[in-house]
Amino acid sequence: ETYILSKTMRIRLAKKSDIWLLYNWVNKIDSIKNKLITNKKIPKTDHKIWYENSLKNKNRYIWIIENQHIAIGQLRFDINEDEKLCFIDIYIDKEHRKNNFGQKAINQAIDFIILNYTLDYIIALVLKTNIKSLNFFYSLGFSKYYDVKKYFELRLNVEKK
């Protein structure tokens, strides 16, 4: 599934061939320092198992963000239908962060999720030290819900359109 966001930008669901693209992104220094759980490089074998399981998981959506046919980032949604919530994760390659690509991609992906699931919240877990990411999610309408030791749980209330 693919969504066109502008003349040059689109998001598409991840496919098997994206495995090493995501592996490279998750192991970039700027990605590692802003992760909650993984704060060191992930071995290839661990990533391969995670990725293959992720593609089979009907409650996980991984979207690749592209600009001018070049992959510039990823979005991941982990849906919990019983709890009526969804966790979101985003990574935009450093060179492409100032162009609103993340905002456009998240808005489109959230529209998709809301149309296909009955949810109350979308949740982002963001390290307190990651000010840029906090501000990014606040600009999308997320607000602070929980203040945990190292991170904030941000929530966006969602309604079926």
C-alpha positions as MATLAB code, in Angstrom:
seq = 'ETYILSKTMRIRLAKKSDIWLLYNWVNKIDSIKNKLITNKKIPKTDHKIWYENSLKNKNRYIWIIENQHIAIGQLRFDINEDEKLCFIDIYIDKEHRKNNFGQKAINQAIDFIILNYTLDYIIALVLKTNIKSLNFFYSLGFSKYYDVKKYFELRLNVEKK';
ca = [
       0.000    0.000    0.000;
       1.344    3.427   -1.003;
       0.173    6.968   -0.296;
       1.302    9.970   -2.317;
       1.953   12.946   -0.022;
       3.214   15.480   -2.572;
       4.739   15.579   -6.054;
       7.961   14.090   -4.708;
       7.011   12.375   -1.466;
       5.198    9.150   -0.583;
       4.913    6.552    2.151;
       4.669    2.847    1.439;
       4.461   -0.279    3.508;
       7.824   -1.920    4.150;
       8.708   -5.043    2.189;
      11.234   -7.864    2.619;
      13.899   -6.021    0.628;
      13.876   -3.104    3.133;
      15.482   -5.250    5.836;
      19.003   -3.772    5.618;
      17.753   -0.234    5.097;
      16.020   -0.397    8.488;
      19.011   -2.193    9.989;
      21.305    0.666    8.933;
      18.934    3.296   10.323;
      18.445    1.587   13.694;
      22.220    1.349   14.119;
      23.008    4.990   13.310;
      24.462    6.893   16.275;
      21.639    9.454   16.353;
      19.088    6.630   16.410;
      20.827    4.651   19.156;
      21.216    7.629   21.503;
      17.485    8.411   21.346;
      16.137    4.879   21.876;
      14.434    3.844   25.104;
      15.236    0.160   25.110;
      18.108   -0.406   22.694;
      21.102    1.781   23.475;
      23.702   -0.167   21.533;
      24.096   -1.587   18.042;
      21.762   -4.419   17.124;
      23.401   -7.542   15.637;
      22.328   -8.525   12.113;
      20.919  -11.862   13.240;
      18.710  -10.219   15.900;
      17.478   -7.625   13.406;
      16.703  -10.281   10.803;
      14.534  -12.237   13.261;
      12.794   -9.044   14.459;
      12.151   -7.820   10.905;
      10.798  -11.112    9.594;
       8.466  -11.369   12.593;
       7.436   -7.717   12.145;
       6.370   -8.280    8.534;
       4.178  -11.209    9.663;
       2.657   -9.291   12.591;
      -0.845   -8.121   11.620;
      -0.767   -5.516   14.412;
       2.457   -3.864   13.237;
       2.755   -1.492   10.306;
       6.146   -0.330    9.105;
       6.012    2.486    6.555;
       8.962    3.691    4.505;
       9.025    7.431    3.840;
      10.402    8.320    0.402;
      11.273   11.612   -1.240;
      12.147   11.647   -4.944;
      12.189    7.808   -4.796;
      14.873    7.842   -2.074;
      14.067    6.252    1.298;
      14.507    8.927    3.972;
      12.858    7.404    7.036;
      10.448    4.973    8.628;
       7.311    4.972   10.731;
       6.200    2.055   12.856;
       2.806    1.560   14.436;
       2.189   -1.203   16.979;
      -1.545   -1.607   17.506;
      -3.226   -2.999   20.611;
      -6.900   -3.320   19.679;
      -7.930   -4.624   23.115;
      -6.583   -1.505   24.810;
      -7.682    0.726   21.873;
      -4.247    2.232   21.508;
      -1.289    2.278   19.200;
       2.403    2.976   19.798;
       4.270    5.022   17.214;
       7.974    5.153   16.379;
       9.596    7.366   13.756;
      13.066    7.803   12.321;
      13.980   10.348    9.638;
      17.511   10.329    8.252;
      19.398   13.337    9.652;
      19.776   15.199    6.327;
      15.995   15.221    5.785;
      14.667   16.319    9.168;
      13.962   19.982    8.513;
      11.556   19.558    5.614;
       8.308   18.524    7.395;
       8.584   15.039    5.881;
       7.918   13.395    9.236;
       4.835   15.479    9.915;
       3.289   14.753    6.503;
       4.078   11.046    6.779;
       2.702   10.680   10.303;
      -0.506   12.522    9.440;
      -1.162   10.209    6.475;
      -0.308    7.052    8.400;
      -2.489    8.129   11.342;
      -5.391    8.660    8.902;
      -4.868    5.093    7.646;
      -4.763    3.669   11.186;
      -7.882    5.579   12.290;
      -9.824    4.380    9.247;
      -8.908    0.748    9.875;
      -8.954    0.495   13.685;
     -11.069    1.777   16.544;
      -8.547    3.479   18.803;
      -8.644    6.046   21.577;
      -4.958    6.982   21.607;
      -1.732    6.965   19.680;
       1.234    6.879   22.038;
       4.828    8.042   21.583;
       7.455    7.197   24.187;
      10.149    9.890   24.021;
      13.316   10.305   26.066;
      13.273   13.478   28.156;
      16.646   14.404   26.659;
      15.287   14.251   23.082;
      13.927   17.822   22.962;
      13.577   17.905   19.156;
      11.431   14.780   19.161;
       9.319   16.054   22.066;
       8.687   19.325   20.217;
       7.923   17.412   17.019;
       5.212   15.324   18.719;
       3.800   18.359   20.553;
       3.472   20.112   17.167;
       1.336   17.175   15.974;
      -1.071   17.576   18.897;
       0.408   14.978   21.265;
       0.413   15.917   24.956;
       2.271   14.646   28.006;
       0.385   11.833   29.724;
       2.931   10.091   31.979;
       6.231   11.321   33.328;
       8.398    8.224   33.742;
      11.987    8.286   35.046;
      13.814    8.668   31.695;
      10.985    9.386   29.265;
       7.576   10.930   28.715;
       4.571    9.052   27.443;
       2.889   11.370   24.966;
      -0.636   10.719   23.762;
      -2.736   11.867   20.877;
      -6.509   11.436   21.275;
      -7.971   10.050   18.075;
     -11.500    9.683   16.806;
     -12.954    7.773   13.910;
     -13.425   10.171   10.995;
];
